[in-house]
Coordinates of C-alpha atoms in Angstrom, one line a residue:
X1 CA 11.3 13.3 3.5
X2 CA 8.2 14.1 1.6
X3 CA 5.6 12.3 3.6
X4 CA 3.3 14.0 6.0
X5 CA 4.4 13.5 9.6
X6 CA 3.0 14.2 13.1
X7 CA 4.0 13.3 16.6
X8 CA 2.8 9.7 16.0
X9 CA 5.4 9.3 13.3
X10 CA 8.1 9.5 16.0
X11 CA 6.9 6.5 17.9
X12 CA 6.6 4.0 15.0
X13 CA 9.4 1.6 14.1
X14 CA 10.2 2.2 10.4
X15 CA 11.6 -1.3 9.9
X16 CA 14.8 0.3 8.6
X17 CA 13.1 1.7 5.5
X18 CA 14.2 5.3 5.9
X19 CA 17.9 4.2 5.9
X20 CA 17.3 2.4 2.6
X21 CA 16.2 5.7 1.1
X22 CA 19.1 7.8 2.5
X23 CA 21.8 9.5 0.5
X24 CA 24.4 7.0 1.8
X25 CA 22.3 4.2 0.4
X26 CA 22.1 6.0 -2.9
X27 CA 25.8 6.5 -3.2
X28 CA 26.5 3.0 -2.2
X29 CA 24.2 1.7 -4.9
X30 CA 25.8 3.9 -7.5
X31 CA 29.2 2.4 -6.5
X32 CA 27.8 -1.1 -6.7
X33 CA 26.5 -0.6 -10.2
X34 CA 29.7 0.9 -11.4
X35 CA 31.5 -2.1 -9.9
X36 CA 29.1 -4.7 -11.4
X37 CA 29.3 -2.9 -14.8
X38 CA 33.1 -3.2 -14.8
X39 CA 32.9 -6.9 -13.8
X40 CA 30.5 -7.7 -16.6
X41 CA 32.5 -5.8 -19.1
X42 CA 35.7 -7.6 -18.0
X43 CA 34.0 -11.0 -18.4
X44 CA 33.2 -10.0 -22.0
X45 CA 36.8 -8.9 -22.6
X46 CA 35.6 -5.3 -23.1
X47 CA 37.9 -3.9 -20.3
X48 CA 40.9 -5.5 -18.5
X49 CA 40.1 -7.8 -15.6
X50 CA 42.7 -6.1 -13.5
X51 CA 40.8 -2.8 -13.9
X52 CA 37.5 -4.4 -13.0
X53 CA 39.1 -5.9 -9.9
X54 CA 40.5 -2.6 -8.7
X55 CA 37.3 -0.8 -9.4
X56 CA 35.4 -3.4 -7.3
X57 CA 38.0 -2.9 -4.5
X58 CA 37.8 0.9 -4.6
X59 CA 34.1 1.3 -5.2
X60 CA 33.3 1.6 -1.5
X61 CA 31.7 4.6 0.3
X62 CA 34.7 5.1 2.6
X63 CA 36.9 5.8 -0.5
X64 CA 34.8 8.6 -1.8
X65 CA 35.9 12.2 -1.0
X66 CA 32.5 13.9 -0.6
X67 CA 34.1 17.3 0.1
X68 CA 35.9 17.1 -3.2
X69 CA 32.7 15.9 -4.9
X70 CA 30.8 18.9 -3.6
X71 CA 33.5 21.3 -4.7
X72 CA 33.4 19.9 -8.2
X73 CA 29.7 20.0 -8.2
X74 CA 29.7 23.7 -7.4
X75 CA 32.1 24.2 -10.3
X76 CA 30.5 22.2 -13.1
X77 CA 26.9 21.9 -12.0
X78 CA 26.3 18.3 -13.1
X79 CA 24.5 15.9 -10.8
X80 CA 26.6 12.8 -11.5
X81 CA 30.0 13.7 -13.1
X82 CA 31.4 14.9 -9.7
X83 CA 30.8 11.5 -8.2
X84 CA 32.5 9.8 -11.2
X85 CA 35.5 12.1 -10.9
X86 CA 36.1 11.3 -7.2
X87 CA 35.6 7.5 -8.0
X88 CA 38.2 7.8 -10.8
X89 CA 40.6 9.6 -8.3
X90 CA 40.1 6.7 -5.8
X91 CA 41.5 4.3 -8.4
X92 CA 44.9 4.1 -10.1
X93 CA 45.3 6.0 -13.4
X94 CA 45.1 2.9 -15.5
X95 CA 42.0 1.4 -13.8
X96 CA 40.3 4.8 -13.6
X97 CA 40.2 4.9 -17.4
X98 CA 37.5 2.2 -17.4
X99 CA 35.1 3.6 -14.9
X100 CA 31.6 4.3 -16.4
X101 CA 32.8 2.9 -19.7
X102 CA 30.4 3.0 -22.6
X103 CA 27.3 4.1 -20.6
X104 CA 25.6 7.3 -19.5
X105 CA 24.5 8.9 -16.3
X106 CA 20.9 7.7 -16.5
X107 CA 21.9 4.1 -16.8
X108 CA 23.5 4.1 -13.4
X109 CA 21.0 6.5 -11.7
X110 CA 17.8 4.9 -12.9
X111 CA 19.1 1.3 -12.4
X112 CA 20.2 2.3 -8.9
X113 CA 17.0 4.0 -8.0
X114 CA 15.0 0.9 -9.1
X115 CA 17.3 -1.3 -7.1
X116 CA 16.8 0.8 -4.0
X117 CA 13.1 0.7 -4.7
X118 CA 13.3 -3.1 -4.8
X119 CA 14.9 -3.3 -1.4
X120 CA 12.1 -1.1 0.0
X121 CA 9.5 -3.1 -1.9
X122 CA 10.6 -6.2 0.0
X123 CA 10.0 -4.3 3.3
X124 CA 6.6 -3.2 2.0
X125 CA 5.7 -6.8 1.2
X126 CA 6.7 -7.9 4.7
X127 CA 4.6 -5.1 6.2
X128 CA 1.7 -6.2 4.0
X129 CA 2.1 -9.7 5.5
X130 CA 1.9 -8.2 9.0
X131 CA -1.2 -6.2 8.1
X132 CA -2.9 -9.3 6.6
X133 CA -2.0 -11.3 9.6
X134 CA -3.4 -8.7 12.0
X135 CA -6.6 -8.5 10.0
X136 CA -6.9 -12.3 9.8
X137 CA -6.7 -12.6 13.5
X138 CA -9.2 -9.8 13.9
X139 CA -11.6 -11.4 11.5
X140 CA -11.6 -14.7 13.3
X141 CA -12.0 -12.9 16.7
X142 CA -15.0 -10.8 15.5
X143 CA -16.6 -13.2 13.1
X144 CA -19.8 -13.4 15.2
X145 CA -19.8 -9.8 16.4
X146 CA -23.1 -8.5 15.1
X147 CA -23.3 -5.0 13.8
X148 CA -25.3 -2.9 11.3
X149 CA -24.3 -3.2 7.7
X150 CA -24.5 0.2 6.1
X151 CA -25.1 1.3 2.5
X152 CA -25.2 5.0 1.5
X153 CA -24.4 5.9 5.1
X154 CA -27.5 4.3 6.4
X155 CA -28.4 1.0 8.1
X156 CA -29.0 -1.8 5.6
X157 CA -29.1 -5.3 7.0
X158 CA -27.0 -6.9 9.7
X159 CA -23.5 -8.2 9.2
X160 CA -20.6 -9.1 11.6
X161 CA -17.5 -7.0 12.1
X162 CA -15.5 -10.1 11.0
X163 CA -17.3 -9.9 7.7
X164 CA -16.3 -6.2 7.3
X165 CA -12.7 -7.2 8.1
X166 CA -12.8 -10.0 5.5
X167 CA -13.5 -7.4 2.8
X168 CA -10.2 -5.7 3.7
X169 CA -8.3 -9.1 3.7
X170 CA -9.6 -9.9 0.3
X171 CA -8.6 -6.5 -1.0
X172 CA -5.1 -6.9 0.4
X173 CA -4.6 -10.3 -1.0
X174 CA -5.4 -8.9 -4.5
X175 CA -3.0 -6.1 -3.7
X176 CA -0.2 -8.6 -2.8
X177 CA -0.8 -10.4 -6.1
X178 CA -0.6 -7.2 -8.1
X179 CA 2.6 -6.1 -6.3
X180 CA 4.3 -9.4 -6.8
X181 CA 3.3 -9.7 -10.5
X182 CA 4.7 -6.3 -11.5
X183 CA 8.2 -7.0 -10.1
X184 CA 9.5 -8.5 -13.4
X185 CA 8.5 -5.3 -15.3
X186 CA 9.4 -2.7 -12.6
X187 CA 12.7 -3.8 -11.1
X188 CA 14.8 -3.6 -14.3
X189 CA 18.3 -2.2 -15.2
X190 CA 19.5 -0.4 -18.3
X191 CA 23.0 -0.3 -19.7
X192 CA 22.2 0.8 -23.2
X193 CA 24.3 4.0 -23.3
X194 CA 23.3 7.4 -24.4
X195 CA 20.1 6.6 -26.3
X196 CA 19.7 2.9 -25.4
X197 CA 20.9 1.3 -28.6
X198 CA 24.3 0.1 -27.2
X199 CA 26.2 2.4 -29.7
X200 CA 29.4 2.4 -27.6
X201 CA 29.5 -1.4 -27.1
X202 CA 27.5 -3.0 -29.9
X203 CA 29.3 -6.3 -29.8
X204 CA 28.9 -7.0 -26.0
X205 CA 26.3 -4.5 -24.8
X206 CA 23.3 -6.9 -24.5
X207 CA 25.5 -9.5 -22.8
X208 CA 26.9 -6.9 -20.4
X209 CA 23.5 -5.6 -19.5
X210 CA 22.2 -9.1 -18.9
X211 CA 25.1 -9.9 -16.7
X212 CA 24.8 -6.7 -14.6
X213 CA 21.1 -7.7 -14.1
X214 CA 22.2 -11.2 -12.9
X215 CA 24.8 -9.8 -10.5
X216 CA 22.3 -7.3 -8.9
X217 CA 19.3 -9.6 -8.8
X218 CA 17.4 -7.4 -11.3
X219 CA 15.8 -7.9 -14.7
X220 CA 17.3 -6.5 -17.9
X221 CA 15.2 -4.1 -20.0
X222 CA 14.4 -5.6 -23.4
X223 CA 14.8 -2.1 -24.9
X224 CA 17.0 0.0 -22.5
X225 CA 15.4 3.3 -23.6
X226 CA 15.7 6.3 -21.4
X227 CA 12.3 7.3 -22.8
X228 CA 10.4 4.5 -21.1
X229 CA 8.6 5.4 -17.8
X230 CA 5.5 3.2 -17.8
X231 CA 7.1 0.7 -15.5
X232 CA 7.7 3.5 -13.0
X233 CA 4.1 4.7 -13.4
X234 CA 2.8 1.1 -12.9
X235 CA 4.6 0.8 -9.6
X236 CA 3.5 4.2 -8.3
X237 CA -0.1 3.3 -9.3
X238 CA 0.2 0.0 -7.5
X239 CA 1.3 1.8 -4.4
X240 CA -1.6 4.2 -4.7
X241 CA -4.0 1.2 -5.0
X242 CA -2.4 -0.4 -1.9
X243 CA -2.8 2.9 -0.1
X244 CA -6.4 3.1 -1.1
X245 CA -7.2 -0.1 0.9
X246 CA -5.4 1.4 3.9
X247 CA -7.3 4.6 3.4
X248 CA -10.6 2.7 3.3
X249 CA -9.8 1.2 6.7
X250 CA -8.6 4.6 8.0
X251 CA -11.9 6.3 6.9
X252 CA -13.9 3.5 8.5
X253 CA -12.1 3.8 11.8
X254 CA -12.1 7.6 11.7
X255 CA -15.9 7.7 11.3
X256 CA -16.9 4.8 13.5
X257 CA -14.8 6.1 16.5
X258 CA -17.2 9.1 16.6
X259 CA -18.9 9.2 20.0
X260 CA -22.3 8.9 18.3
X261 CA -21.3 5.5 16.7
X262 CA -18.4 4.4 18.9
X263 CA -18.1 0.9 17.5
X264 CA -14.3 0.8 17.4
X265 CA -11.5 2.8 18.8
X266 CA -7.8 3.1 18.1
X267 CA -5.5 1.6 20.7
X268 CA -4.7 4.3 23.3
X269 CA -1.6 4.9 25.3
X270 CA -2.1 6.5 28.6
X271 CA -0.6 10.0 28.6
X272 CA -1.2 10.7 24.9
X273 CA -2.6 14.3 24.5
X274 CA -5.2 15.1 21.9
X275 CA -5.6 18.9 22.3
X276 CA -3.8 21.9 23.8
X277 CA -7.1 23.3 25.0
X278 CA -9.6 20.3 25.3
X279 CA -8.3 17.9 27.9
X280 CA -10.9 15.3 27.1
X281 CA -9.8 14.8 23.4
X282 CA -8.7 11.4 22.2
X283 CA -8.1 11.7 18.5
X284 CA -7.7 8.9 15.8
X285 CA -4.0 9.6 15.3
X286 CA -3.2 6.6 13.2
X287 CA -6.2 7.0 10.9
X288 CA -5.7 10.7 10.2
X289 CA -2.1 10.0 9.0
X290 CA -3.3 7.2 6.7
X291 CA -5.9 9.4 5.2
X292 CA -3.7 12.5 4.7
X293 CA -0.7 10.6 3.2
X294 CA -3.0 8.5 0.9
X295 CA -4.7 11.6 -0.5
X296 CA -1.3 13.0 -1.4
X297 CA -0.1 9.8 -2.9
X298 CA -3.1 9.6 -5.3
X299 CA -1.9 12.8 -7.1
X300 CA 1.5 11.3 -8.2
X301 CA 0.5 8.9 -11.0
X302 CA -1.3 11.6 -13.0
X303 CA 1.7 14.0 -12.7
X304 CA 3.9 11.2 -14.0
X305 CA 1.7 10.6 -17.0
X306 CA 2.2 14.1 -18.1
X307 CA 5.9 13.7 -18.0
X308 CA 6.1 10.1 -19.4
X309 CA 5.1 11.4 -22.9
X310 CA 8.1 13.8 -23.3
X311 CA 9.4 13.3 -26.8
X312 CA 12.6 11.9 -28.2
X313 CA 15.1 9.4 -26.6
X314 CA 15.6 11.2 -23.3
X315 CA 14.6 14.3 -21.4
X316 CA 16.1 15.5 -18.2
X317 CA 12.9 17.3 -17.1
X318 CA 11.3 13.9 -17.0
X319 CA 14.2 12.2 -15.1
X320 CA 14.0 15.0 -12.6
X321 CA 10.3 14.6 -12.1
X322 CA 10.3 10.8 -11.9
X323 CA 13.2 10.8 -9.4
X324 CA 11.1 13.0 -7.1
X325 CA 7.9 11.1 -7.7
X326 CA 9.4 7.8 -6.9
X327 CA 11.1 9.0 -3.7
X328 CA 7.9 10.7 -2.6
X329 CA 5.7 7.7 -3.4
X330 CA 8.0 5.4 -1.4
X331 CA 8.1 7.8 1.6
X332 CA 4.3 8.3 1.6
X333 CA 3.7 4.6 1.3
X334 CA 6.1 3.9 4.2
X335 CA 4.1 6.2 6.5
X336 CA 0.8 4.7 5.3
X337 CA 1.8 1.1 5.8
X338 CA 3.5 1.6 9.1
X339 CA 0.3 3.3 10.5
X340 CA -2.0 0.7 9.0
X341 CA 0.1 -2.2 10.5
X342 CA -0.2 -0.6 14.0
X343 CA -3.9 0.3 13.5
X344 CA -4.8 -3.3 12.3
X345 CA -2.9 -4.7 15.3
X346 CA -4.3 -2.4 18.0
X347 CA -7.8 -1.6 16.9
X348 CA -10.4 -2.2 19.7
X349 CA -13.9 -3.4 18.6
X350 CA -16.7 -2.6 21.0
X351 CA -19.2 -5.5 20.7
X352 CA -21.8 -4.1 23.0
X353 CA -21.9 -0.8 21.2
X354 CA -22.2 -2.5 17.8
X355 CA -25.2 -4.5 19.1
X356 CA -26.7 -1.4 20.6
X357 CA -26.5 0.4 17.3
X358 CA -28.0 -2.4 15.2
X359 CA -30.8 -2.7 17.7
X360 CA -31.6 1.0 17.5
X361 CA -34.0 0.5 14.6
X362 CA -36.0 -2.1 16.7
X363 CA -35.9 -4.7 14.0
X364 CA -36.3 -2.5 11.0
X365 CA -32.9 -3.6 9.7
X366 CA -34.4 -7.1 9.3
X367 CA -37.2 -6.0 6.9
X368 CA -35.6 -8.0 4.1
X369 CA -35.7 -11.2 6.3
X370 CA -39.4 -10.8 6.9
X371 CA -40.0 -10.0 3.3
X372 CA -38.2 -13.1 2.1
X373 CA -40.3 -15.2 4.5
X374 CA -43.5 -13.6 3.2
X375 CA -42.3 -14.1 -0.4
X376 CA -42.5 -17.8 0.1
X377 CA -46.2 -17.3 0.4
X378 CA -47.0 -14.2 -1.6
X379 CA -44.2 -13.9 -4.1
X380 CA -41.4 -11.3 -4.0
X381 CA -43.2 -8.3 -5.5
X382 CA -46.2 -8.5 -3.2
X383 CA -44.1 -9.2 -0.2
X384 CA -41.9 -6.2 -1.0
X385 CA -44.9 -3.9 -1.3
X386 CA -46.4 -5.2 1.9
X387 CA -43.2 -4.8 4.0
X388 CA -42.5 -1.4 2.3
X389 CA -45.7 0.0 3.6
X390 CA -45.1 -1.2 7.1
X391 CA -41.4 -0.1 7.1
X392 CA -42.1 3.4 5.8
X393 CA -44.9 3.8 8.2
X394 CA -42.5 2.9 11.0
X395 CA -39.6 5.1 9.7
X396 CA -41.8 8.1 8.8
X397 CA -44.1 8.1 11.8
X398 CA -41.7 6.9 14.4
X399 CA -44.0 3.9 15.3
X400 CA -42.7 0.6 16.5
X401 CA -42.0 -1.9 13.7
X402 CA -43.0 -5.0 15.6
X403 CA -46.3 -3.3 16.7
X404 CA -47.1 -2.4 13.1
X405 CA -46.3 -5.9 11.8
X406 CA -48.6 -7.6 14.3
X407 CA -51.4 -5.2 13.3
X408 CA -51.1 -6.5 9.8
X409 CA -53.6 -9.4 9.2
X410 CA -51.7 -10.8 6.3
X411 CA -48.5 -11.0 8.3
X412 CA -50.1 -12.4 11.4
X413 CA -51.9 -15.0 9.4
X414 CA -48.6 -16.3 8.3
X415 CA -46.5 -15.9 11.5
X416 CA -47.0 -16.0 15.2
X417 CA -45.9 -13.1 17.4
X418 CA -43.0 -15.1 18.6
X419 CA -41.9 -15.9 15.1
X420 CA -42.1 -12.2 14.1
X421 CA -40.0 -11.2 17.1
X422 CA -37.4 -13.8 16.2
X423 CA -37.3 -12.6 12.6
X424 CA -36.6 -9.0 13.9
X425 CA -33.6 -10.0 15.9
X426 CA -30.5 -8.9 13.9
X427 CA -28.5 -11.8 15.3
X428 CA -30.8 -14.1 13.4
X429 CA -30.0 -12.5 10.0
X430 CA -26.3 -12.3 9.4
X431 CA -26.2 -14.5 6.3
X432 CA -22.8 -16.1 5.9
X433 CA -20.9 -13.3 7.6
X434 CA -19.2 -15.6 10.1
X435 CA -18.4 -18.2 7.5
X436 CA -16.9 -15.7 5.1
X437 CA -14.9 -14.1 7.9
X438 CA -13.5 -17.4 8.9
X439 CA -12.7 -18.4 5.3
X440 CA -10.9 -15.1 4.6
X441 CA -9.0 -15.4 8.0
X442 CA -7.6 -18.8 7.0
X443 CA -6.8 -17.6 3.4
X444 CA -5.1 -14.5 4.8
X445 CA -2.9 -16.5 7.1
X446 CA -1.9 -18.9 4.3
X447 CA -0.9 -15.8 2.2
X448 CA 1.1 -14.5 5.1
X449 CA 3.2 -17.6 5.2
X450 CA 3.7 -17.4 1.4
X451 CA 4.9 -13.8 1.7
X452 CA 7.2 -14.4 4.6
X453 CA 8.8 -17.3 2.7
X454 CA 9.3 -15.3 -0.4
X455 CA 10.6 -12.1 1.1
X456 CA 12.4 -13.3 4.2

């Protein structure tokens, strides 16, 4: 496996994804495609139906002599021919003549890999629904939990934690739509033969390819060229975009669990050890794995782009690279999504600490609120200049913002001391944070039902 693992990886249920990426799954998929190809060719009268029936019967993992396959591999050094030879041996001499008839290695291997990728994709979509559901529940729960909004790493104006979560929900809904929309381009099969022009079965090739696609629940490539890789790049890029949202959450949690901020924490299981020398350490184990695996995943699309432009009708260096890139992308994404699901389900928001932090500036975060109220009387520009002077005096000299405001005759002429105090309360200036959080929570839960219906 090419993902980055730690002790936390051992405790997470992988939803059966790793088994879908195993060698056994790969060989079983190769056998399925050889069987479906024979069936499609028999329906077109290209090979005898009796041969297709026997190939279907014998194309099972238990009929493959893997020891013999490995022995042949050592002798001839081809990655697929040894598999074909033991499959031929598993059939009668007559039926064996029609195995892998009229196609080439890449037709089976690429079609199989994209089929396996589709099975994992379904798992990813269900995991995505779990994450969106977790976040939707979190957004609703924390929609009125006031905290400091931050820009450029500094306090800006107040928001609620539910609003912050709503941003993640919106991002994931867009991600779901991207992932769904690309399926028709990505999960395709090719049965075009050596260069993709159906040279060995011109009369029936297109019909055979279409039928194999139908039998396997895939799409047929319009031009089954071995030189096309953009659909693979698109999927890897979409995985990287999905990981980027998870990474954003991971970074946010990683930084806001700092003792100095302490607004959230990862769920903690008693007995978990954070350090071999510092007994007090409780580390963000889920977030760190999301961050590390995401950073590695981002590198893959650019590597693929260099290889996708290899010239002519096929290139084994490109196949080799993309085989590895796709496997690595799936394994990295698995680790990222599993960790994000658990993190989004078990994250602990600390409401009192959030309020403590937003109150630290003693109302300075509400400068915009006071300015907008003054703008009703003075206009925006003059109000901004007035509040800027008082805010900078407060920030630079360490004075109390409220005290400075009530010393200003222009401000006190417009507002009473109680009104100024009320305007400086961050709980009074959260905009539509709660409403947006609730809206996105409901939208997220609706999308969850859509995903579960489609990928059940």
